[in-house]
XYZ file of C-alpha atoms in Angstrom:
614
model
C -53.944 -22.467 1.430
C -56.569 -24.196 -0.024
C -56.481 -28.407 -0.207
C -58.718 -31.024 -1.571
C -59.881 -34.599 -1.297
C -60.219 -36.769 -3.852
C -62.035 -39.713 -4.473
C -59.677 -41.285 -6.548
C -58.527 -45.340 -6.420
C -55.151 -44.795 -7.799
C -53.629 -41.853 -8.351
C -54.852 -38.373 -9.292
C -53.362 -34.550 -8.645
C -54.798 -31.536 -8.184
C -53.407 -27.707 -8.028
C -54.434 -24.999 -6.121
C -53.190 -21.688 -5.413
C -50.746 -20.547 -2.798
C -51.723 -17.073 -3.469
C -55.085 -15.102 -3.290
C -56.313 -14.064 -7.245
C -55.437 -10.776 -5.972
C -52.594 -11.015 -5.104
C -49.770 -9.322 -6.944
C -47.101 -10.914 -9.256
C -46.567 -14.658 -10.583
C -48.763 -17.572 -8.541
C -47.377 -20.321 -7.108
C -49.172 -22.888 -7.005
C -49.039 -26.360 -4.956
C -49.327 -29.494 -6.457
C -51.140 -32.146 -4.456
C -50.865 -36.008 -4.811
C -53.065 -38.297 -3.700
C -52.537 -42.087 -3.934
C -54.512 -44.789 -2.112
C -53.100 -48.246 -1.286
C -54.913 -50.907 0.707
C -57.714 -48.562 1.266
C -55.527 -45.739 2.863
C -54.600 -42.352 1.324
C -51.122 -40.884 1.047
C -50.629 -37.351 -0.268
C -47.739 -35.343 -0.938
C -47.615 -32.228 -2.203
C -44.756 -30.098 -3.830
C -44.602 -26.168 -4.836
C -44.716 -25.200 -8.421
C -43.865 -21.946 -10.080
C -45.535 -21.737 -13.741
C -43.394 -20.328 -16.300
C -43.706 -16.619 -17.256
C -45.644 -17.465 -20.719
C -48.921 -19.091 -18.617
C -51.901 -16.738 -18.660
C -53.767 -17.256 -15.295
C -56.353 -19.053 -17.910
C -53.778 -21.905 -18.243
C -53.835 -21.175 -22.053
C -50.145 -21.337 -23.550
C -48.936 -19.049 -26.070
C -45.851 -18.948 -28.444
C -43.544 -16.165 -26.728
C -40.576 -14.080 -28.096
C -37.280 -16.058 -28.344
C -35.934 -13.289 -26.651
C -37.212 -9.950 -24.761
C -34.909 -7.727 -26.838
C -36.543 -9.234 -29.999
C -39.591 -7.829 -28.681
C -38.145 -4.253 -27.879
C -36.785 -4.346 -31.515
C -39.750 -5.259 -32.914
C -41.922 -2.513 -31.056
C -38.801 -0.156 -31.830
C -38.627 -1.075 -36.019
C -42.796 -0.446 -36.040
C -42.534 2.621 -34.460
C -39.670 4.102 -35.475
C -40.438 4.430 -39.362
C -39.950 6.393 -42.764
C -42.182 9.408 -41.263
C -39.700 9.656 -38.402
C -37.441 11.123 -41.196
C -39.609 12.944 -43.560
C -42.012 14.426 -41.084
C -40.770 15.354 -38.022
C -37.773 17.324 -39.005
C -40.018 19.585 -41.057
C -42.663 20.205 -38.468
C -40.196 21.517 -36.230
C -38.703 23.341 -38.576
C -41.875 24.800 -39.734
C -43.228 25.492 -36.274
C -40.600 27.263 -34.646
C -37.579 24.803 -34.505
C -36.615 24.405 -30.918
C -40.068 25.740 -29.712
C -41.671 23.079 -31.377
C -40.508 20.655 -28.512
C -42.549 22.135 -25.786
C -46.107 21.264 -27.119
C -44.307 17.447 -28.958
C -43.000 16.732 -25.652
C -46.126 17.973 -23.663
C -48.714 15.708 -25.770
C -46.181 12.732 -25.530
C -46.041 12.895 -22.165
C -50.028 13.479 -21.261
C -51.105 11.070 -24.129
C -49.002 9.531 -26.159
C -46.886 7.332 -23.544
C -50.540 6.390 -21.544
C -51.728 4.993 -24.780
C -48.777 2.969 -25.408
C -48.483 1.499 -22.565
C -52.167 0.635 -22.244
C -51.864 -0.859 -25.241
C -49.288 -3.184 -24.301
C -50.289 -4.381 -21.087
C -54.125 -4.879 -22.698
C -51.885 -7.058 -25.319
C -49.884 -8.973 -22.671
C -52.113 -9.545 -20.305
C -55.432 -10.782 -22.686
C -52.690 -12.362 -24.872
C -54.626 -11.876 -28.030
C -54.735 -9.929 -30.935
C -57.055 -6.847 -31.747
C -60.121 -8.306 -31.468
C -59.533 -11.334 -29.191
C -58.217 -8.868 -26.020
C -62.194 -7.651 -25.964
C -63.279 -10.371 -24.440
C -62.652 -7.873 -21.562
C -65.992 -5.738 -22.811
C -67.632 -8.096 -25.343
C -69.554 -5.173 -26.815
C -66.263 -3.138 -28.167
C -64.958 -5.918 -30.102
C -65.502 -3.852 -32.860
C -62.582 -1.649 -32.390
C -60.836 -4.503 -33.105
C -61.841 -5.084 -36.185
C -61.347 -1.441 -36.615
C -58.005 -1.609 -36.341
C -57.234 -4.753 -38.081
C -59.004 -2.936 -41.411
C -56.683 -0.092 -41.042
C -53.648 -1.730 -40.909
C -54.602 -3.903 -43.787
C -55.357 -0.728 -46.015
C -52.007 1.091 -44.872
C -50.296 -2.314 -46.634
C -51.945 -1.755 -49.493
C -49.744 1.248 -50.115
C -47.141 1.442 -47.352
C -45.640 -1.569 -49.223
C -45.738 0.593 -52.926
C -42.886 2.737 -51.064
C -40.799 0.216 -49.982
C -40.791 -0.393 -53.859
C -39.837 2.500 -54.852
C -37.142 2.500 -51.809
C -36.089 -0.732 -53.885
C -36.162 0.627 -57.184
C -33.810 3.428 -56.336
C -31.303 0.992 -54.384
C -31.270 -0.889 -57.795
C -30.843 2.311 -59.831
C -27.959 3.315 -57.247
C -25.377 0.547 -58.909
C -24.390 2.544 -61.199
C -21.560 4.645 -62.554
C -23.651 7.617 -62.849
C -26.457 8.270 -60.915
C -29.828 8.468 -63.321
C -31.116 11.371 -61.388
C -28.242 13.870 -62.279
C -28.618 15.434 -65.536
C -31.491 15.945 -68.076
C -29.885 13.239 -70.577
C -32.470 10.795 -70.238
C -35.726 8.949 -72.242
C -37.917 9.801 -69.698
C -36.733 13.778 -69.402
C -38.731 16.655 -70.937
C -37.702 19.554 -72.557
C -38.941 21.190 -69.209
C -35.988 19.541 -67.152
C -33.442 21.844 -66.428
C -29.755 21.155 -64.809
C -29.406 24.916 -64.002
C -29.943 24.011 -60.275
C -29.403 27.217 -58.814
C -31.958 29.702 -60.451
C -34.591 26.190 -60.905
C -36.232 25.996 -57.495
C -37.164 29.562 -58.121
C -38.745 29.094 -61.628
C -42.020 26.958 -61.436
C -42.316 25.979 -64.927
C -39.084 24.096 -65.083
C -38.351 20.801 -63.378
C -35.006 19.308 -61.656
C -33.818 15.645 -63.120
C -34.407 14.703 -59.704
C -37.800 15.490 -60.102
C -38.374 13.663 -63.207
C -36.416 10.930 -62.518
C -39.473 10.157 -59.821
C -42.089 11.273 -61.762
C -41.571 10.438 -64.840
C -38.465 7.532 -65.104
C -40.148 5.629 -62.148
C -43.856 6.498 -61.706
C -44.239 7.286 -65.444
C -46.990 9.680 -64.294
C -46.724 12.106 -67.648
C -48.390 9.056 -69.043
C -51.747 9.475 -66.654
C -53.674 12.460 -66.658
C -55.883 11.701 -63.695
C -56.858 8.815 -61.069
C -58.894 7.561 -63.890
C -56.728 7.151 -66.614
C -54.179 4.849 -64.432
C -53.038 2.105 -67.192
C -51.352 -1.166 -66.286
C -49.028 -1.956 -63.775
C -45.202 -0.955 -64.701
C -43.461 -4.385 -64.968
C -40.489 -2.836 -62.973
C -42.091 -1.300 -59.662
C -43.946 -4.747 -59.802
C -41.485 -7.157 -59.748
C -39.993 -4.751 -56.607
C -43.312 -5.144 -55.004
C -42.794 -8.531 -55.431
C -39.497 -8.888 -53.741
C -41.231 -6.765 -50.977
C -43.663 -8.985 -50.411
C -41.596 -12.075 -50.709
C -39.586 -10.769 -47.587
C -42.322 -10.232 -45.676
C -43.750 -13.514 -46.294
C -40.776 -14.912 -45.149
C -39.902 -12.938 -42.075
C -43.961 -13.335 -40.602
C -44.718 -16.684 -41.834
C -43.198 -19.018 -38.606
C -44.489 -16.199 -35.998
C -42.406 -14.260 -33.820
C -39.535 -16.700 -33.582
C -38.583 -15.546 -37.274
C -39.410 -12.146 -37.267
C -38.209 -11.664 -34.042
C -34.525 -12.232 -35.831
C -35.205 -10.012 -38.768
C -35.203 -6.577 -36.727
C -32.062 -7.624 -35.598
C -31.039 -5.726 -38.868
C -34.240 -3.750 -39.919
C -34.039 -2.153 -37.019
C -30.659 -1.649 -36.028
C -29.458 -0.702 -39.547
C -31.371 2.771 -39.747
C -29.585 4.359 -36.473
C -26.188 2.727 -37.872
C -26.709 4.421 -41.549
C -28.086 7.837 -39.896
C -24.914 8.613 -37.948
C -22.470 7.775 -41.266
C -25.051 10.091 -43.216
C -24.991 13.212 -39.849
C -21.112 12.470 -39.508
C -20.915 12.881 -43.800
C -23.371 15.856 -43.394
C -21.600 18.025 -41.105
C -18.796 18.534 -43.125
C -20.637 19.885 -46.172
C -20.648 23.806 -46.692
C -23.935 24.673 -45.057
C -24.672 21.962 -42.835
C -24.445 24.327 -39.636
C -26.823 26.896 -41.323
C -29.194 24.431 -41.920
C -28.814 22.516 -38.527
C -29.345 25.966 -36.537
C -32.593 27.012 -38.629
C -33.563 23.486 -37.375
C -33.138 24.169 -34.153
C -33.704 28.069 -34.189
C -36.241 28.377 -31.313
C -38.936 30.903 -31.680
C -41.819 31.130 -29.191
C -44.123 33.064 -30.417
C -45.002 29.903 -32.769
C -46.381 28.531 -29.537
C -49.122 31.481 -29.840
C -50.473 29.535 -33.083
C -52.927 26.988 -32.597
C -52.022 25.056 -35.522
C -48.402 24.400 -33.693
C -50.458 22.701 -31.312
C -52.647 20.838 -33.536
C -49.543 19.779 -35.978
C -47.746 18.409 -32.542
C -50.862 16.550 -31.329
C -51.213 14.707 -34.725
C -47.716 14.011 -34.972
C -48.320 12.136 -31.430
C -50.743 10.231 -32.687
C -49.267 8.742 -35.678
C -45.739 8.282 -34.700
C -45.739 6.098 -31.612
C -47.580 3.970 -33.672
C -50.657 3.602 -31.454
C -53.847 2.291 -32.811
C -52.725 0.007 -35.706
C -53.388 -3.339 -33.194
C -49.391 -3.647 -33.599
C -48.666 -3.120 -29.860
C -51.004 -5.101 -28.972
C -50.264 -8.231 -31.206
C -46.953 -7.802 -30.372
C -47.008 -8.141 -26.860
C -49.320 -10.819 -26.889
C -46.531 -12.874 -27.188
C -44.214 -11.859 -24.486
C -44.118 -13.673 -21.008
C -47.058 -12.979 -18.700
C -44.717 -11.229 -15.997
C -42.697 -8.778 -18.450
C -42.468 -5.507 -17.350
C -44.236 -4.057 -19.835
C -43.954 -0.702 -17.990
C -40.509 0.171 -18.560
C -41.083 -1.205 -21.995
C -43.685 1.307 -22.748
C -40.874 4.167 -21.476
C -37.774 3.091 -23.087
C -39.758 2.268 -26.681
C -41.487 5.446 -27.091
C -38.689 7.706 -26.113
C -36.441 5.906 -28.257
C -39.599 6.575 -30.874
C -39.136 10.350 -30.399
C -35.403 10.536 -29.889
C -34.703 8.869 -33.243
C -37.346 11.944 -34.832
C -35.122 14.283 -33.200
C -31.728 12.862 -34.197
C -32.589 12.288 -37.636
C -33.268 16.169 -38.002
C -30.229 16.458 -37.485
C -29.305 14.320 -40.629
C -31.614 15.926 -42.724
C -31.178 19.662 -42.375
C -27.190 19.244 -42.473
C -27.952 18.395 -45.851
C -31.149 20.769 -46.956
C -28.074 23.421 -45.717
C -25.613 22.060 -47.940
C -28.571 22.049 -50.937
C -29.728 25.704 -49.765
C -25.732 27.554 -49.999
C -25.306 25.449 -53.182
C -28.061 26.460 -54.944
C -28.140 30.341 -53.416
C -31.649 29.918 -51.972
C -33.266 30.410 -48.818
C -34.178 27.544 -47.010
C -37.549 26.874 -47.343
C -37.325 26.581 -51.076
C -35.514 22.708 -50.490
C -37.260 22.180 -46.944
C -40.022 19.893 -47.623
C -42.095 16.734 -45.788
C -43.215 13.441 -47.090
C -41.794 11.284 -50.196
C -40.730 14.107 -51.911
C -38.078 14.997 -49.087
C -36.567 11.405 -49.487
C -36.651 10.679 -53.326
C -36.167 14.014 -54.779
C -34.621 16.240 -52.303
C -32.281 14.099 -50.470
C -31.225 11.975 -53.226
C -30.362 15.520 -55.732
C -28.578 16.282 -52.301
C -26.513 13.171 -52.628
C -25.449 12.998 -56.204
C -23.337 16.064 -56.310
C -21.083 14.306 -53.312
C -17.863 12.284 -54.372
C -18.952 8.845 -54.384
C -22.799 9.936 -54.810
C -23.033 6.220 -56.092
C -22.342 4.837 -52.873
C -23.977 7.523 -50.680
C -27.341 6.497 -52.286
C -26.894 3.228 -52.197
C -26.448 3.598 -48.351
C -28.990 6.026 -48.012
C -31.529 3.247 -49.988
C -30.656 0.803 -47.308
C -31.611 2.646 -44.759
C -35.385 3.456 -46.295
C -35.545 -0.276 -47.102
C -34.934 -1.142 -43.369
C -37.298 1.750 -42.296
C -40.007 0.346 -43.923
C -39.605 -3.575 -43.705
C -40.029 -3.670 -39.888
C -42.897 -1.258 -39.759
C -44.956 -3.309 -42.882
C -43.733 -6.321 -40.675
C -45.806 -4.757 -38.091
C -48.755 -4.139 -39.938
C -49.329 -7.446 -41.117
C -48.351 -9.059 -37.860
C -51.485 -6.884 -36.564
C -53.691 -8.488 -39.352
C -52.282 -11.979 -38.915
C -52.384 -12.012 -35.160
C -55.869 -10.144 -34.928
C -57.628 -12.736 -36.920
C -56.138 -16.345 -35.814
C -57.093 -15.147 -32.606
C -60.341 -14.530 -33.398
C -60.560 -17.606 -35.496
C -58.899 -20.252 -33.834
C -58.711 -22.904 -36.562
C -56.575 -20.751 -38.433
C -53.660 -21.018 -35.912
C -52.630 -24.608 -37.467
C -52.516 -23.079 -41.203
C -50.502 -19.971 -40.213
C -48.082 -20.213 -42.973
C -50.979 -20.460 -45.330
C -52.760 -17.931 -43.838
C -50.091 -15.846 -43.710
C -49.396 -16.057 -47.575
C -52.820 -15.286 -47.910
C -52.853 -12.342 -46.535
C -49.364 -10.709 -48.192
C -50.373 -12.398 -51.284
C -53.595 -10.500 -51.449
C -51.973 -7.280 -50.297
C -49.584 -7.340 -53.289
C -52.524 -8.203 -55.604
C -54.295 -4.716 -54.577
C -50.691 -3.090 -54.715
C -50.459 -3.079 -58.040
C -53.088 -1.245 -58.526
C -50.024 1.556 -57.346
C -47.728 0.854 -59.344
C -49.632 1.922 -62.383
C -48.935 5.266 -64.394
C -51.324 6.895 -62.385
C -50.801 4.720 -59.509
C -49.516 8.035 -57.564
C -52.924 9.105 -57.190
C -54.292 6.321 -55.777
C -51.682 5.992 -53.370
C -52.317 9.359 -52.575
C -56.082 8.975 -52.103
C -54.906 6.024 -49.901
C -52.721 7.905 -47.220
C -55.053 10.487 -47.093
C -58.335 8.152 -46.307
C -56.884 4.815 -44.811
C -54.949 5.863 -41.566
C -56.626 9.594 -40.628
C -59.736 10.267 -39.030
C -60.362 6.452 -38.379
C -57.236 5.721 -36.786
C -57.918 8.949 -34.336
C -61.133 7.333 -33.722
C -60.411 3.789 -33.118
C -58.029 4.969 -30.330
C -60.545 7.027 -28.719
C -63.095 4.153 -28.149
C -60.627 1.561 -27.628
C -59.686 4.323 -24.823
C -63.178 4.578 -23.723
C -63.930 1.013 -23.591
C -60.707 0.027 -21.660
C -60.516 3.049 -18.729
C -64.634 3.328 -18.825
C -66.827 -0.007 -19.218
C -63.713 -2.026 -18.381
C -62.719 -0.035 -15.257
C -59.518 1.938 -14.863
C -59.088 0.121 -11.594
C -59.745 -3.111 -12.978
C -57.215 -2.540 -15.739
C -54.646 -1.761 -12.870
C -55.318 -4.742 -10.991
C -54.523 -6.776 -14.142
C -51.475 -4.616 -14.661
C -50.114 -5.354 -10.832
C -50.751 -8.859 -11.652
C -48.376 -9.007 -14.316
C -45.612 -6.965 -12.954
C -46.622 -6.682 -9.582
C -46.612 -2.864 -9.730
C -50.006 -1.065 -9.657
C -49.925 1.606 -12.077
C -49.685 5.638 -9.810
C -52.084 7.856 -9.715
C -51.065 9.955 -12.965
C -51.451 6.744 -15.524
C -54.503 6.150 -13.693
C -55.906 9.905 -14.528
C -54.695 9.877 -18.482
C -56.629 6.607 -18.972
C -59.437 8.155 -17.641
C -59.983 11.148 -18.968
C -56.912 13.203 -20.396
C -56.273 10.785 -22.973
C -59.809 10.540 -23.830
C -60.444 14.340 -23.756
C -57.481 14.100 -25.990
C -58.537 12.248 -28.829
C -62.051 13.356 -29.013
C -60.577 16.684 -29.672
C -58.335 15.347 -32.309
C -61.394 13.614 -33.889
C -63.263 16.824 -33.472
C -60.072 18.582 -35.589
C -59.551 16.091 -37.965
C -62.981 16.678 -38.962
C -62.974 20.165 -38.917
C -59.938 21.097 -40.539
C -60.557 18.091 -43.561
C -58.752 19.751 -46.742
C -59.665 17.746 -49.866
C -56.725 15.596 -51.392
C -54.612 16.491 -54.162
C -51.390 15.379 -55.596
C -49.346 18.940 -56.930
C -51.180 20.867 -58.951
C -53.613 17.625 -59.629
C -56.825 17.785 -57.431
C -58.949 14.660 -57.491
C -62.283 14.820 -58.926
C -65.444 14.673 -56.269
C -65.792 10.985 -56.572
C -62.404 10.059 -56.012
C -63.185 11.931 -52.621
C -66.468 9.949 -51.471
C -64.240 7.053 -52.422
C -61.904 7.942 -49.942
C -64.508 8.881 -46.972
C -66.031 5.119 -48.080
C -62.865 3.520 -47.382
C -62.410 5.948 -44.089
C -65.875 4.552 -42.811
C -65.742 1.158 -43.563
C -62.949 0.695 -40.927
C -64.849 3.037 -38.683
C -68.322 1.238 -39.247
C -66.890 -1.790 -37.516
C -67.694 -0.443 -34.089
C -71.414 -0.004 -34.585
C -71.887 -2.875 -36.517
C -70.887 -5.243 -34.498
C -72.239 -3.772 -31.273
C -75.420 -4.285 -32.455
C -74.906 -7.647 -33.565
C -73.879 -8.461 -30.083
C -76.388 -7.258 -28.419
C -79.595 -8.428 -30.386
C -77.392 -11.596 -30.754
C -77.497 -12.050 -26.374
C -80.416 -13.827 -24.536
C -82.812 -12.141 -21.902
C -84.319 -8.380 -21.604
C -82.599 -5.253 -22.379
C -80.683 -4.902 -19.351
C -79.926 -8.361 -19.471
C -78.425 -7.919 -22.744
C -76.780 -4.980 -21.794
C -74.986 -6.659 -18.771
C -73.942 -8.972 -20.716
C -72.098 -6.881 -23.781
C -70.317 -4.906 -21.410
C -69.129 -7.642 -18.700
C -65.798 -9.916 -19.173
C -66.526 -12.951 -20.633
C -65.374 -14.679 -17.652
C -67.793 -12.382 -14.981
C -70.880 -13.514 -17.302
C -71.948 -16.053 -14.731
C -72.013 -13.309 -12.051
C -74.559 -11.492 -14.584
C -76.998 -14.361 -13.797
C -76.840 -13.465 -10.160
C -77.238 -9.714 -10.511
C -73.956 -8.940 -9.643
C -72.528 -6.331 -12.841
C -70.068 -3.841 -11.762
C -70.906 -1.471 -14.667
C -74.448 -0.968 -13.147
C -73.085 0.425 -9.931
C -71.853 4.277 -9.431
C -68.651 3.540 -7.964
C -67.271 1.647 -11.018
C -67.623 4.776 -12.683
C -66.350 7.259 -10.082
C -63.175 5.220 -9.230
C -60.019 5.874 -10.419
């Protein structure tokens, strides 16, 4: 126990710790008080335990109201509208049942040691993207990385949340617009003969063109440059978008910690009325056992593989600075362990279950229309505004189907954009501390700009850009941001030294096996998905559309400006660092609070055991 004198004439206090630094779990700390009357000195001292929100930095931080307002935060991000337009289709694609064995074995050896790195380098830094590399002053980079990628997913994430909107408004009505070809926008290629359509390419469904043509007016384009103005009505649903947003971000975590409540509740509540609706239709079984037909010679394929490694990737949500700004703000003791566990296989379960959703009904569409099933199976935004909702209007009640089906993409996507922007927000009043007073401001800053680049998707030929967009903003660079932020964290910052933190949070030093995916499965991992993103690169294309050459340097631009980050501002830090080369060195790649062990030669990166221990 350590104690101190002070020369004090009246009264003073002092605190020191009960506890070694090492030692595991919340301090305790005593508080000593000295008082001196008549020239003597009386102290008395008293045990303290800090709260759970005090960083062993004695910095306080704004924490969750709540630790399930956390989990349904990390939960709403996660879980989002790819869970239901992807996943189902992969499996079914890639050999149904089968398809599990390499999901489950890439979750397991990568995705679930990323997420929970991510979270406990979030709660234990308690700082955004860019503020937790204090740990390794040279990566900070990959913070910025990250915060540029989740601001250019916004710039189109929110555009379907629109259209999510658009079709919840269209939904209140006696007649569904998508049901027959007796509309403006319809063209004499629209065709209500449902059954022989999907086989004939040169006609359309009214589901079709009720996407194409009543919402995106996209017959009105006839390339990404030729886009026109904004449509007045997908604007003013952007705008309600981003008015919600605004809203549920601009206090901090104590508001949108309530929001989720609902976003991210409502989609599990509206997917079992939809599976317990879907079962009963003529074909749901059919359609529910080619989902889960298991065939194992798929697993022969390499491109199985590859498909189930990227899904990994980009469902758990990993990458985007989300995590990490989220549990910045939870209490400095939470277990962010079995966090980490119960979040991402709640992530994966909800894929699963909502397969079971969608296929009841792409059975129902495939014995109603006398087609096999892969002429209706499909992935991606055309699954959930042409498929599913042609699916729904020939139901009784297709009116109120919809509208509940609507709901459910609205709440899908409003907790994941939440998350996104939370990413950008947190990231960069971290980094710039006199923000942190104008948060609200900030805040509407940020959204407000978002929507202003929006609308550059809701145009006639906004499609394509929003195309371009999902195709550039979130692929390769995304892969790669993880892979450093990997490197940096289990290599320069020490896998042991990142378990040491990790026991001093939860008092639980992270086994063997998280200690050997840090270290080089996950890293192996990713630098072979990097390596296959590259080398498997198909250009973009919307249909039959495919975008001119410059469209596609555009996109590789807007790829490597997020990626560029990493380089950039290595190099400013280290020609911005006194002393020689190695000085500098030491210096970018030592914790900001080790620098004054730098001046006495003591760096832990120049030494071989730092890099041999695990």
């Amino acid at each position: 126990m350590l104690r101190g004198r002070l020369p004090v004439t009246h009264m003073s206090s002092a605190i020191a710790p009960v506890k070694p630094s090492g030692t595991a779990g919340p301090k305790e700390v005593e508080l000593i008080l000295v008082k001196e009357q008549n020239g003597v000195q009386f102290t008395s001292s008293a045990l303290v335990s800090p709260s759970g929100q005090t960083h062993p930095s004695g910095e306080e931080r704004e924490t969750w109201g709540k630790k399930i307002d956390f989990l349904l935060s990390v939960i709403g991000f996660a879980v989002d509208l790819a869970n239901v337009w992807r996943f189902p289709y992969l499996c079914y694609k890639n050999g149904g049942g089968a398809f599990l064995v390499p999901y489950l074995f890439f979750m397991v050896i990568a995705g679930m040691p990323l997420f929970y790195m991510e979270l406990a380098l979030g709660q234990y830094n308690r700082e955004g993207a860019a503020g937790v590399w204090k740990i390794c002053p040279i990566f900070k980079g990959v913070g910025f990385t990250v915060i540029l990628i989740s601001l250019y997913v916004g710039f189109y994430y929110n555009v379907i949340i629109a259209w999510a909107l658009f079709y919840l408004f269209s939904s209140f009505s006696a007649e569904l617009p998508w049901i027959n070809c007796n509309n403006t926008w319809n063209s004499p290629n629209c065709s209500d003969l449902n059954a022989t359509l999907l086989n004939d390419t040169h006609k359309a469904t009214p589901a079709l063109e009720y996407f194409e043509r009543g919402m995106l007016h996209l017959h009105e384009s006839t390339g990404i440059d030729d886009l026109g103005l904004p449509r007045w009505q997908l604007t003013s649903c952007l705008a309600v978008v981003i008015v919600v947003l605004y809203f549920s971000l601009w206090k901090g975590v104590k508001t949108s910690g309530k929001v989720v409540w609902i976003t991210a509740t409502m989609p599990y509540v509206v997917l079992t009325v939809l599976l317990l609706r879907g079962v009963t239709l003529p074909g749901a079984i059919d359609g529910i056992k080619a989902y889960l037909s298991v065939d194992f010679l798929r697993l022969c394929d390499a491109q199985v593989w590859i498909e189930a490694a990227t899904q990994i990737c980009f469902s758990l949500g990993v990458g985007f600075g989300v995590l990490i700004a989220f549990s910045s703000y939870n209490k400095f003791s939470n277990n962010c362990y079995r966090d980490a566990i119960i979040t991402s296989s709640i992530n994966s379960l909800t894929s699963f279950f909502s397969g079971f959703v969608i296929f009841s009904f792409l059975g129902y569409m495939s014995q109603k229309h006398n087609v096999a099933l892969d002429k209706v199976a499909t992935d991606g935004p055309g699954l959930v505004f042409i498929i599913y909702p042609e699916a729904i209007a020939t139901l009784p009640g297709s009116s109120v189907w919809a509208v509940i089906f609507f709901i459910m993409l609205l709440t899908l996507g409003i907790d994941s954009a939440m998350g996104g922007m939370e990413s950008v927000i947190t990231g960069l009043i971290d980094e710039f501390k006199f923000l942190h007073k104008h948060r609200e401001l900030f805040t509407l800053f940020i959204v407000v700009s978002t929507f202003l680049i929006s609308l550059i998707c809701v145009t006639n030929g906004g499609i394509y850009v929003f195309t371009l967009l999902d195709h550039f903003a979130a692929g390769t660079s995304i892969l790669f941001g993880v892979l450093i932020e990997a490197i940096g964290i289990a290599w320069f910052y020490g896998v042991d030294r990142f378990s040491d933190d990790i026991q001093e949070m939860i008092g639980q030093r992270p086994g063997l096996y998280w200690r050997l995916c840090w270290k080089f499965v996950s890293p192996c991992f990713l630098l072979f998905m990097v390596v296959v993103s590259f080398a498997t690169f198909n250009p973009p294309k919307y249909g039959s559309y495919y975008f001119p050459t410059w469209a596609t340097m555009v996109g590789w631009c807007l790829s490597i400006s997020s990626m560029i980050m990493v380089p950039l501002y290595a190099i400013y830090k280290f020609c911005s660092l006194p002393g020689s080369f190695c000085d500098k060195l030491a210096y970018a790649i030592t914790p900001e609070t080790e620098h004054h062990l730098v001046e006495r030669g003591e760096v832990r990166q120049f030494t071989l055991h730092h890099w041999l221990v695990v």
